[in-house]
């Protein structure tokens, strides 16, 4: 392949991070890190002693973003200790970008304006691909590798192939990016290992950044190395809204016209109907009406995937003037403190609580089975989160169904899994 | 370096053995030993109490899919598992395992292995032999760049000797 051959966006970012003009899939290169994201569960408690063991210091405290989100607020002495350790470590290592109980890491990073097109980042969490919505290349790594990244500021990577997924047409009302991803989990399976999933087409162009984040977030469920979306005005407008400057080359972060993809898929969004993933895998997806007999004990709106401001708006459009069914509980854990603040300001919060929703603290909460909202033996939960593996949200014999915030809200009203299109009202 | 043979008895599982099966969320705050005691319990309650040091896990597609939690691989190491051979792996799990010094091999063709079969694994050549059934499978060898890390016992010991060398020369 010649030095001028066209490249995908992912290749271009990897080339820049490894100080090269050009990289090809399969090549192993060493990349410099623009930013490192860590949270309380996989962060300091795992890397502190390892770094000490190595006798190494963090490569650059200003390039580290630390978030406490998994064990917040502390529910027992163990989680309190983990949080205390996280806070001490931030202080000792001069990590100024420490967001303590302010929101879920994948939402905090964009909310605070840390993401800019062309960046190469790692995160100590499997949903790190979320950052790709901002035309960055962001992958998840484990704790030992994180230690290496923190000590050296670099990481090896095998240049991945890219799969392009185009969506055209308008998403029908009551469908969202979440439905697109559940549909894709079924369609493409969960074993797209080592591939970059690049989303594009007019449907994606028309999406808000919040919705684009869902596409990249759930690239993890497709098994991909990461997800990515080319930069456009929606990207730069978001960055401006956080008070950050937009780099002059921001809009240049695109795949080349003739870039080589491993595969290219085309889907039509206007054909989509609300999707639900049955236990215990996101790929067990089908149309919502298939599940209309399933009793819902708990409806959960939470997580980086499904509790951003846009997600609360979706829920509110369904819940406006309605009541949660007898025998069903609706729990909502907004993705960040700012999300709660905005939802309070624009009236969303009161619509939700009037319908009977129980508001939970911001954080990962029940999504990872670590916080409030665990489910019992034999119970069914419909959830706006991204994963429904066996035992993830509580008892190994509980069942988690995945759906959009629209569908979760509709199911809370019906007490059974329900089609949200029956309840949609105008924007609150 | 440790190019010693890896021979052990097989534990056989199917596709999509995820990180919640390997390291169940509710035990994530517990010690590694306690977490490991619940490894696989959602699908096989005998594994954690009966697996022996040196045993080998054989599985289908997407082994280790799910979270980035390193404990998924650590639990296997803690229980003494010597290698994992699967049709395919989730990428973070794959990296985590090598970083912990646990050899993991892609073997799309592996089949006909039963629980307890005697298996030999050579990570550098990618050859996996089922001595019980007298069958041999050619798997993907672990790339030499990564074998250096595995042979060192994982990324930590690897970096340790690297830093020690740098400090000496610097
Ligand atoms: S909300 Fe759930 S998916 Fe998102 S980072 Fe937290 S545990 Fe992971």
PDB file of N, CA and C in Angstrom, chain A residues 51-146:
ATOM      1  N   UNK A  51       1.765   1.064  40.567  1.00  0.00           N
ATOM      2  CA  UNK A  51       2.685   2.155  40.226  1.00  0.00           C
ATOM      3  C   UNK A  51       3.805   2.250  41.263  1.00  0.00           C
ATOM      4  N   UNK A  52       3.424   2.086  42.539  1.00  0.00           N
ATOM      5  CA  UNK A  52       4.426   2.158  43.605  1.00  0.00           C
ATOM      6  C   UNK A  52       5.439   1.034  43.455  1.00  0.00           C
ATOM      7  N   UNK A  53       4.910  -0.130  43.110  1.00  0.00           N
ATOM      8  CA  UNK A  53       5.729  -1.296  42.894  1.00  0.00           C
ATOM      9  C   UNK A  53       6.778  -1.037  41.801  1.00  0.00           C
ATOM     10  N   UNK A  54       6.328  -0.327  40.761  1.00  0.00           N
ATOM     11  CA  UNK A  54       7.227  -0.012  39.647  1.00  0.00           C
ATOM     12  C   UNK A  54       8.177   1.121  39.995  1.00  0.00           C
ATOM     13  N   UNK A  55       7.824   1.870  41.039  1.00  0.00           N
ATOM     14  CA  UNK A  55       8.595   3.072  41.351  1.00  0.00           C
ATOM     15  C   UNK A  55       8.374   4.149  40.310  1.00  0.00           C
ATOM     16  N   UNK A  56       7.156   4.133  39.700  1.00  0.00           N
ATOM     17  CA  UNK A  56       6.883   5.084  38.616  1.00  0.00           C
ATOM     18  C   UNK A  56       5.875   6.138  39.052  1.00  0.00           C
ATOM     19  N   UNK A  57       5.966   7.307  38.444  1.00  0.00           N
ATOM     20  CA  UNK A  57       4.991   8.373  38.666  1.00  0.00           C
ATOM     21  C   UNK A  57       4.103   8.480  37.422  1.00  0.00           C
ATOM     22  N   UNK A  58       2.926   9.163  37.569  1.00  0.00           N
ATOM     23  CA  UNK A  58       2.075   9.325  36.386  1.00  0.00           C
ATOM     24  C   UNK A  58       2.781  10.234  35.381  1.00  0.00           C
ATOM     25  N   UNK A  59       2.604   9.915  34.101  1.00  0.00           N
ATOM     26  CA  UNK A  59       3.385  10.610  33.067  1.00  0.00           C
ATOM     27  C   UNK A  59       3.061  12.090  32.970  1.00  0.00           C
ATOM     28  N   UNK A  60       1.772  12.444  33.174  1.00  0.00           N
ATOM     29  CA  UNK A  60       1.376  13.853  33.078  1.00  0.00           C
ATOM     30  C   UNK A  60       0.012  14.024  33.747  1.00  0.00           C
ATOM     31  N   UNK A  61      -0.011  14.552  34.974  1.00  0.00           N
ATOM     32  CA  UNK A  61      -1.286  14.650  35.715  1.00  0.00           C
ATOM     33  C   UNK A  61      -2.343  15.451  34.956  1.00  0.00           C
ATOM     34  N   UNK A  62      -1.911  16.400  34.107  1.00  0.00           N
ATOM     35  CA  UNK A  62      -2.899  17.237  33.417  1.00  0.00           C
ATOM     36  C   UNK A  62      -3.616  16.456  32.318  1.00  0.00           C
ATOM     37  N   UNK A  63      -3.075  15.285  31.966  1.00  0.00           N
ATOM     38  CA  UNK A  63      -3.714  14.475  30.920  1.00  0.00           C
ATOM     39  C   UNK A  63      -4.536  13.334  31.505  1.00  0.00           C
ATOM     40  N   UNK A  64      -4.826  13.427  32.793  1.00  0.00           N
ATOM     41  CA  UNK A  64      -5.619  12.379  33.420  1.00  0.00           C
ATOM     42  C   UNK A  64      -6.957  12.946  33.869  1.00  0.00           C
ATOM     43  N   UNK A  65      -8.036  12.255  33.523  1.00  0.00           N
ATOM     44  CA  UNK A  65      -9.354  12.612  34.040  1.00  0.00           C
ATOM     45  C   UNK A  65      -9.809  11.452  34.925  1.00  0.00           C
ATOM     46  N   UNK A  66     -10.095  11.770  36.179  1.00  0.00           N
ATOM     47  CA  UNK A  66     -10.527  10.745  37.133  1.00  0.00           C
ATOM     48  C   UNK A  66     -11.961  11.050  37.554  1.00  0.00           C
ATOM     49  N   UNK A  67     -12.794  10.025  37.572  1.00  0.00           N
ATOM     50  CA  UNK A  67     -14.206  10.201  37.895  1.00  0.00           C
ATOM     51  C   UNK A  67     -14.601   9.160  38.936  1.00  0.00           C
ATOM     52  N   UNK A  68     -15.293   9.563  39.973  1.00  0.00           N
ATOM     53  CA  UNK A  68     -15.869   8.545  40.854  1.00  0.00           C
ATOM     54  C   UNK A  68     -17.330   8.378  40.458  1.00  0.00           C
ATOM     55  N   UNK A  69     -17.674   7.185  40.001  1.00  0.00           N
ATOM     56  CA  UNK A  69     -19.044   6.954  39.529  1.00  0.00           C
ATOM     57  C   UNK A  69     -19.566   5.544  39.859  1.00  0.00           C
ATOM     58  N   UNK A  70     -18.684   4.583  40.024  1.00  0.00           N
ATOM     59  CA  UNK A  70     -19.169   3.208  40.221  1.00  0.00           C
ATOM     60  C   UNK A  70     -19.669   2.941  41.638  1.00  0.00           C
ATOM     61  N   UNK A  71     -18.956   3.448  42.639  1.00  0.00           N
ATOM     62  CA  UNK A  71     -19.304   3.131  44.029  1.00  0.00           C
ATOM     63  C   UNK A  71     -19.951   4.320  44.743  1.00  0.00           C
ATOM     64  N   UNK A  72     -20.537   5.241  43.962  1.00  0.00           N
ATOM     65  CA  UNK A  72     -21.123   6.440  44.577  1.00  0.00           C
ATOM     66  C   UNK A  72     -22.647   6.364  44.600  1.00  0.00           C
ATOM     67  N   UNK A  73     -23.258   6.996  45.642  1.00  0.00           N
ATOM     68  CA  UNK A  73     -22.604   7.295  46.906  1.00  0.00           C
ATOM     69  C   UNK A  73     -22.326   5.989  47.632  1.00  0.00           C
ATOM     70  N   UNK A  74     -21.351   6.007  48.536  1.00  0.00           N
ATOM     71  CA  UNK A  74     -20.942   4.779  49.214  1.00  0.00           C
ATOM     72  C   UNK A  74     -22.141   4.126  49.901  1.00  0.00           C
ATOM     73  N   UNK A  75     -22.260   2.805  49.738  1.00  0.00           N
ATOM     74  CA  UNK A  75     -23.386   2.096  50.356  1.00  0.00           C
ATOM     75  C   UNK A  75     -22.937   1.266  51.543  1.00  0.00           C
ATOM     76  N   UNK A  76     -21.628   1.128  51.731  1.00  0.00           N
ATOM     77  CA  UNK A  76     -21.101   0.335  52.836  1.00  0.00           C
ATOM     78  C   UNK A  76     -19.648   0.747  53.083  1.00  0.00           C
ATOM     79  N   UNK A  77     -19.048   0.261  54.166  1.00  0.00           N
ATOM     80  CA  UNK A  77     -17.675   0.688  54.485  1.00  0.00           C
ATOM     81  C   UNK A  77     -16.683   0.382  53.362  1.00  0.00           C
ATOM     82  N   UNK A  78     -16.870  -0.731  52.640  1.00  0.00           N
ATOM     83  CA  UNK A  78     -15.914  -1.068  51.573  1.00  0.00           C
ATOM     84  C   UNK A  78     -15.933  -0.018  50.464  1.00  0.00           C
ATOM     85  N   UNK A  79     -17.141   0.341  50.018  1.00  0.00           N
ATOM     86  CA  UNK A  79     -17.169   1.338  48.940  1.00  0.00           C
ATOM     87  C   UNK A  79     -16.692   2.696  49.445  1.00  0.00           C
ATOM     88  N   UNK A  80     -16.971   3.002  50.698  1.00  0.00           N
ATOM     89  CA  UNK A  80     -16.484   4.266  51.260  1.00  0.00           C
ATOM     90  C   UNK A  80     -14.955   4.309  51.249  1.00  0.00           C
ATOM     91  N   UNK A  81     -14.330   3.174  51.564  1.00  0.00           N
ATOM     92  CA  UNK A  81     -12.864   3.102  51.544  1.00  0.00           C
ATOM     93  C   UNK A  81     -12.314   3.292  50.134  1.00  0.00           C
ATOM     94  N   UNK A  82     -12.990   2.651  49.185  1.00  0.00           N
ATOM     95  CA  UNK A  82     -12.543   2.780  47.790  1.00  0.00           C
ATOM     96  C   UNK A  82     -12.588   4.247  47.364  1.00  0.00           C
ATOM     97  N   UNK A  83     -13.658   4.931  47.753  1.00  0.00           N
ATOM     98  CA  UNK A  83     -13.792   6.343  47.374  1.00  0.00           C
ATOM     99  C   UNK A  83     -12.750   7.204  48.089  1.00  0.00           C
ATOM    100  N   UNK A  84     -12.509   6.892  49.361  1.00  0.00           N
ATOM    101  CA  UNK A  84     -11.505   7.662  50.109  1.00  0.00           C
ATOM    102  C   UNK A  84     -10.133   7.501  49.465  1.00  0.00           C
ATOM    103  N   UNK A  85      -9.820   6.276  49.072  1.00  0.00           N
ATOM    104  CA  UNK A  85      -8.536   6.014  48.408  1.00  0.00           C
ATOM    105  C   UNK A  85      -8.440   6.783  47.089  1.00  0.00           C
ATOM    106  N   UNK A  86      -9.564   6.799  46.339  1.00  0.00           N
ATOM    107  CA  UNK A  86      -9.598   7.512  45.059  1.00  0.00           C
ATOM    108  C   UNK A  86      -9.290   8.997  45.277  1.00  0.00           C
ATOM    109  N   UNK A  87      -9.912   9.577  46.295  1.00  0.00           N
ATOM    110  CA  UNK A  87      -9.715  11.011  46.574  1.00  0.00           C
ATOM    111  C   UNK A  87      -8.273  11.309  46.986  1.00  0.00           C
ATOM    112  N   UNK A  88      -7.725  10.449  47.854  1.00  0.00           N
ATOM    113  CA  UNK A  88      -6.341  10.669  48.293  1.00  0.00           C
ATOM    114  C   UNK A  88      -5.382  10.578  47.120  1.00  0.00           C
ATOM    115  N   UNK A  89      -5.634   9.591  46.253  1.00  0.00           N
ATOM    116  CA  UNK A  89      -4.738   9.388  45.114  1.00  0.00           C
ATOM    117  C   UNK A  89      -4.757  10.605  44.187  1.00  0.00           C
ATOM    118  N   UNK A  90      -5.968  11.149  43.948  1.00  0.00           N
ATOM    119  CA  UNK A  90      -6.093  12.329  43.084  1.00  0.00           C
ATOM    120  C   UNK A  90      -5.259  13.468  43.656  1.00  0.00           C
ATOM    121  N   UNK A  91      -5.367  13.644  44.973  1.00  0.00           N
ATOM    122  CA  UNK A  91      -4.637  14.721  45.629  1.00  0.00           C
ATOM    123  C   UNK A  91      -3.116  14.486  45.561  1.00  0.00           C
ATOM    124  N   UNK A  92      -2.710  13.281  45.928  1.00  0.00           N
ATOM    125  CA  UNK A  92      -1.282  12.971  45.959  1.00  0.00           C
ATOM    126  C   UNK A  92      -0.636  13.074  44.582  1.00  0.00           C
ATOM    127  N   UNK A  93      -1.409  12.788  43.547  1.00  0.00           N
ATOM    128  CA  UNK A  93      -0.836  12.783  42.205  1.00  0.00           C
ATOM    129  C   UNK A  93      -1.163  14.048  41.417  1.00  0.00           C
ATOM    130  N   UNK A  94      -1.695  15.044  42.108  1.00  0.00           N
ATOM    131  CA  UNK A  94      -1.992  16.348  41.506  1.00  0.00           C
ATOM    132  C   UNK A  94      -2.915  16.243  40.302  1.00  0.00           C
ATOM    133  N   UNK A  95      -3.859  15.324  40.382  1.00  0.00           N
ATOM    134  CA  UNK A  95      -4.828  15.180  39.288  1.00  0.00           C
ATOM    135  C   UNK A  95      -5.957  16.187  39.511  1.00  0.00           C
ATOM    136  N   UNK A  96      -5.934  17.246  38.719  1.00  0.00           N
ATOM    137  CA  UNK A  96      -6.932  18.317  38.913  1.00  0.00           C
ATOM    138  C   UNK A  96      -8.277  18.009  38.278  1.00  0.00           C
ATOM    139  N   UNK A  97      -8.239  17.238  37.177  1.00  0.00           N
ATOM    140  CA  UNK A  97      -9.522  16.883  36.547  1.00  0.00           C
ATOM    141  C   UNK A  97     -10.105  15.681  37.272  1.00  0.00           C
ATOM    142  N   UNK A  98     -10.538  15.911  38.501  1.00  0.00           N
ATOM    143  CA  UNK A  98     -11.145  14.843  39.290  1.00  0.00           C
ATOM    144  C   UNK A  98     -12.594  15.228  39.537  1.00  0.00           C
ATOM    145  N   UNK A  99     -13.515  14.459  38.963  1.00  0.00           N
ATOM    146  CA  UNK A  99     -14.941  14.733  39.137  1.00  0.00           C
ATOM    147  C   UNK A  99     -15.496  13.732  40.132  1.00  0.00           C
ATOM    148  N   UNK A 100     -15.682  14.210  41.344  1.00  0.00           N
ATOM    149  CA  UNK A 100     -16.062  13.342  42.444  1.00  0.00           C
ATOM    150  C   UNK A 100     -17.577  13.341  42.591  1.00  0.00           C
ATOM    151  N   UNK A 101     -18.211  12.236  42.228  1.00  0.00           N
ATOM    152  CA  UNK A 101     -19.664  12.074  42.336  1.00  0.00           C
ATOM    153  C   UNK A 101     -20.440  13.075  41.477  1.00  0.00           C
ATOM    154  N   UNK A 102     -19.811  13.532  40.387  1.00  0.00           N
ATOM    155  CA  UNK A 102     -20.463  14.519  39.520  1.00  0.00           C
ATOM    156  C   UNK A 102     -21.196  13.880  38.347  1.00  0.00           C
ATOM    157  N   UNK A 103     -20.910  12.625  38.090  1.00  0.00           N
ATOM    158  CA  UNK A 103     -21.582  11.990  36.953  1.00  0.00           C
ATOM    159  C   UNK A 103     -20.811  10.781  36.479  1.00  0.00           C
ATOM    160  N   UNK A 104     -21.364  10.072  35.496  1.00  0.00           N
ATOM    161  CA  UNK A 104     -20.734   8.865  34.961  1.00  0.00           C
ATOM    162  C   UNK A 104     -19.623   9.274  33.997  1.00  0.00           C
ATOM    163  N   UNK A 105     -18.489   8.587  34.092  1.00  0.00           N
ATOM    164  CA  UNK A 105     -17.274   9.011  33.386  1.00  0.00           C
ATOM    165  C   UNK A 105     -17.488   9.308  31.902  1.00  0.00           C
ATOM    166  N   UNK A 106     -18.239   8.442  31.202  1.00  0.00           N
ATOM    167  CA  UNK A 106     -18.378   8.632  29.744  1.00  0.00           C
ATOM    168  C   UNK A 106     -19.237   9.835  29.401  1.00  0.00           C
ATOM    169  N   UNK A 107     -19.976  10.317  30.383  1.00  0.00           N
ATOM    170  CA  UNK A 107     -20.784  11.519  30.173  1.00  0.00           C
ATOM    171  C   UNK A 107     -19.993  12.749  30.634  1.00  0.00           C
ATOM    172  N   UNK A 108     -19.196  12.585  31.693  1.00  0.00           N
ATOM    173  CA  UNK A 108     -18.411  13.709  32.213  1.00  0.00           C
ATOM    174  C   UNK A 108     -17.378  14.187  31.197  1.00  0.00           C
ATOM    175  N   UNK A 109     -16.749  13.261  30.514  1.00  0.00           N
ATOM    176  CA  UNK A 109     -15.671  13.609  29.578  1.00  0.00           C
ATOM    177  C   UNK A 109     -16.164  14.615  28.525  1.00  0.00           C
ATOM    178  N   UNK A 110     -17.247  14.308  27.798  1.00  0.00           N
ATOM    179  CA  UNK A 110     -17.749  15.308  26.854  1.00  0.00           C
ATOM    180  C   UNK A 110     -18.393  16.519  27.530  1.00  0.00           C
ATOM    181  N   UNK A 111     -19.108  16.280  28.611  1.00  0.00           N
ATOM    182  CA  UNK A 111     -19.801  17.390  29.284  1.00  0.00           C
ATOM    183  C   UNK A 111     -18.805  18.477  29.696  1.00  0.00           C
ATOM    184  N   UNK A 112     -17.616  18.060  30.129  1.00  0.00           N
ATOM    185  CA  UNK A 112     -16.629  19.033  30.594  1.00  0.00           C
ATOM    186  C   UNK A 112     -15.678  19.475  29.469  1.00  0.00           C
ATOM    187  N   UNK A 113     -16.003  19.103  28.251  1.00  0.00           N
ATOM    188  CA  UNK A 113     -15.236  19.597  27.106  1.00  0.00           C
ATOM    189  C   UNK A 113     -13.850  18.989  26.948  1.00  0.00           C
ATOM    190  N   UNK A 114     -13.668  17.750  27.409  1.00  0.00           N
ATOM    191  CA  UNK A 114     -12.345  17.132  27.304  1.00  0.00           C
ATOM    192  C   UNK A 114     -12.068  16.501  25.941  1.00  0.00           C
ATOM    193  N   UNK A 115     -13.126  16.290  25.151  1.00  0.00           N
ATOM    194  CA  UNK A 115     -12.937  15.541  23.902  1.00  0.00           C
ATOM    195  C   UNK A 115     -12.865  16.473  22.697  1.00  0.00           C
ATOM    196  N   UNK A 116     -11.824  16.290  21.893  1.00  0.00           N
ATOM    197  CA  UNK A 116     -11.696  17.068  20.663  1.00  0.00           C
ATOM    198  C   UNK A 116     -11.317  16.144  19.517  1.00  0.00           C
ATOM    199  N   UNK A 117     -11.855  16.420  18.319  1.00  0.00           N
ATOM    200  CA  UNK A 117     -11.561  15.560  17.175  1.00  0.00           C
ATOM    201  C   UNK A 117     -10.063  15.334  16.994  1.00  0.00           C
ATOM    202  N   UNK A 118      -9.702  14.090  16.661  1.00  0.00           N
ATOM    203  CA  UNK A 118      -8.306  13.758  16.388  1.00  0.00           C
ATOM    204  C   UNK A 118      -7.538  13.240  17.587  1.00  0.00           C
ATOM    205  N   UNK A 119      -8.153  13.273  18.786  1.00  0.00           N
ATOM    206  CA  UNK A 119      -7.435  12.809  19.973  1.00  0.00           C
ATOM    207  C   UNK A 119      -7.351  11.286  20.024  1.00  0.00           C
ATOM    208  N   UNK A 120      -6.281  10.788  20.646  1.00  0.00           N
ATOM    209  CA  UNK A 120      -6.109   9.353  20.890  1.00  0.00           C
ATOM    210  C   UNK A 120      -6.135   9.150  22.399  1.00  0.00           C
ATOM    211  N   UNK A 121      -7.124   8.408  22.880  1.00  0.00           N
ATOM    212  CA  UNK A 121      -7.266   8.255  24.328  1.00  0.00           C
ATOM    213  C   UNK A 121      -7.520   6.809  24.743  1.00  0.00           C
ATOM    214  N   UNK A 122      -7.226   6.522  25.999  1.00  0.00           N
ATOM    215  CA  UNK A 122      -7.640   5.253  26.585  1.00  0.00           C
ATOM    216  C   UNK A 122      -8.469   5.526  27.827  1.00  0.00           C
ATOM    217  N   UNK A 123      -9.317   4.563  28.161  1.00  0.00           N
ATOM    218  CA  UNK A 123     -10.117   4.674  29.367  1.00  0.00           C
ATOM    219  C   UNK A 123     -10.112   3.333  30.087  1.00  0.00           C
ATOM    220  N   UNK A 124     -10.155   3.372  31.396  1.00  0.00           N
ATOM    221  CA  UNK A 124     -10.175   2.133  32.158  1.00  0.00           C
ATOM    222  C   UNK A 124     -11.580   1.600  32.284  1.00  0.00           C
ATOM    223  N   UNK A 125     -12.265   1.465  31.153  1.00  0.00           N
ATOM    224  CA  UNK A 125     -13.647   1.003  31.180  1.00  0.00           C
ATOM    225  C   UNK A 125     -14.044   0.551  29.787  1.00  0.00           C
ATOM    226  N   UNK A 126     -14.861  -0.491  29.719  1.00  0.00           N
ATOM    227  CA  UNK A 126     -15.172  -1.075  28.410  1.00  0.00           C
ATOM    228  C   UNK A 126     -16.086  -0.201  27.553  1.00  0.00           C
ATOM    229  N   UNK A 127     -16.761   0.794  28.166  1.00  0.00           N
ATOM    230  CA  UNK A 127     -17.587   1.675  27.335  1.00  0.00           C
ATOM    231  C   UNK A 127     -16.843   2.940  26.904  1.00  0.00           C
ATOM    232  N   UNK A 128     -15.517   2.886  27.000  1.00  0.00           N
ATOM    233  CA  UNK A 128     -14.704   4.010  26.536  1.00  0.00           C
ATOM    234  C   UNK A 128     -14.967   4.383  25.076  1.00  0.00           C
ATOM    235  N   UNK A 129     -15.393   3.455  24.217  1.00  0.00           N
ATOM    236  CA  UNK A 129     -15.695   3.852  22.840  1.00  0.00           C
ATOM    237  C   UNK A 129     -16.659   5.037  22.721  1.00  0.00           C
ATOM    238  N   UNK A 130     -17.413   5.332  23.779  1.00  0.00           N
ATOM    239  CA  UNK A 130     -18.336   6.466  23.761  1.00  0.00           C
ATOM    240  C   UNK A 130     -17.665   7.737  23.231  1.00  0.00           C
ATOM    241  N   UNK A 131     -16.398   7.929  23.617  1.00  0.00           N
ATOM    242  CA  UNK A 131     -15.664   9.138  23.225  1.00  0.00           C
ATOM    243  C   UNK A 131     -15.520   9.291  21.718  1.00  0.00           C
ATOM    244  N   UNK A 132     -15.641   8.178  20.985  1.00  0.00           N
ATOM    245  CA  UNK A 132     -15.510   8.208  19.528  1.00  0.00           C
ATOM    246  C   UNK A 132     -16.569   9.049  18.837  1.00  0.00           C
ATOM    247  N   UNK A 133     -17.655   9.362  19.541  1.00  0.00           N
ATOM    248  CA  UNK A 133     -18.704  10.211  18.974  1.00  0.00           C
ATOM    249  C   UNK A 133     -18.146  11.581  18.607  1.00  0.00           C
ATOM    250  N   UNK A 134     -17.023  11.941  19.233  1.00  0.00           N
ATOM    251  CA  UNK A 134     -16.409  13.243  18.991  1.00  0.00           C
ATOM    252  C   UNK A 134     -15.226  13.138  18.031  1.00  0.00           C
ATOM    253  N   UNK A 135     -15.247  12.139  17.147  1.00  0.00           N
ATOM    254  CA  UNK A 135     -14.185  11.924  16.165  1.00  0.00           C
ATOM    255  C   UNK A 135     -12.832  11.720  16.844  1.00  0.00           C
ATOM    256  N   UNK A 136     -12.857  11.084  18.022  1.00  0.00           N
ATOM    257  CA  UNK A 136     -11.614  10.686  18.681  1.00  0.00           C
ATOM    258  C   UNK A 136     -11.465   9.178  18.521  1.00  0.00           C
ATOM    259  N   UNK A 137     -10.266   8.667  18.804  1.00  0.00           N
ATOM    260  CA  UNK A 137     -10.064   7.224  18.863  1.00  0.00           C
ATOM    261  C   UNK A 137      -9.858   6.891  20.325  1.00  0.00           C
ATOM    262  N   UNK A 138     -10.850   6.228  20.918  1.00  0.00           N
ATOM    263  CA  UNK A 138     -10.776   5.963  22.354  1.00  0.00           C
ATOM    264  C   UNK A 138     -11.082   4.502  22.622  1.00  0.00           C
ATOM    265  N   UNK A 139     -10.158   3.813  23.290  1.00  0.00           N
ATOM    266  CA  UNK A 139     -10.364   2.389  23.583  1.00  0.00           C
ATOM    267  C   UNK A 139     -10.301   2.113  25.077  1.00  0.00           C
ATOM    268  N   UNK A 140     -10.931   1.031  25.476  1.00  0.00           N
ATOM    269  CA  UNK A 140     -10.913   0.610  26.872  1.00  0.00           C
ATOM    270  C   UNK A 140      -9.749  -0.327  27.140  1.00  0.00           C
ATOM    271  N   UNK A 141      -9.155  -0.211  28.323  1.00  0.00           N
ATOM    272  CA  UNK A 141      -8.069  -1.106  28.720  1.00  0.00           C
ATOM    273  C   UNK A 141      -8.276  -1.551  30.160  1.00  0.00           C
ATOM    274  N   UNK A 142      -7.576  -2.595  30.555  1.00  0.00           N
ATOM    275  CA  UNK A 142      -7.672  -3.104  31.917  1.00  0.00           C
ATOM    276  C   UNK A 142      -6.639  -2.456  32.841  1.00  0.00           C
ATOM    277  N   UNK A 143      -6.667  -2.860  34.113  1.00  0.00           N
ATOM    278  CA  UNK A 143      -5.910  -2.137  35.135  1.00  0.00           C
ATOM    279  C   UNK A 143      -4.396  -2.272  34.997  1.00  0.00           C
ATOM    280  N   UNK A 144      -3.916  -3.459  34.631  1.00  0.00           N
ATOM    281  CA  UNK A 144      -2.470  -3.615  34.504  1.00  0.00           C
ATOM    282  C   UNK A 144      -1.957  -2.767  33.358  1.00  0.00           C
ATOM    283  N   UNK A 145      -2.693  -2.825  32.249  1.00  0.00           N
ATOM    284  CA  UNK A 145      -2.318  -2.026  31.096  1.00  0.00           C
ATOM    285  C   UNK A 145      -2.419  -0.538  31.433  1.00  0.00           C
ATOM    286  N   UNK A 146      -3.420  -0.180  32.260  1.00  0.00           N
ATOM    287  CA  UNK A 146      -3.568   1.208  32.689  1.00  0.00           C
ATOM    288  C   UNK A 146      -2.318   1.660  33.438  1.00  0.00           C
TER     289      UNK A 146
END
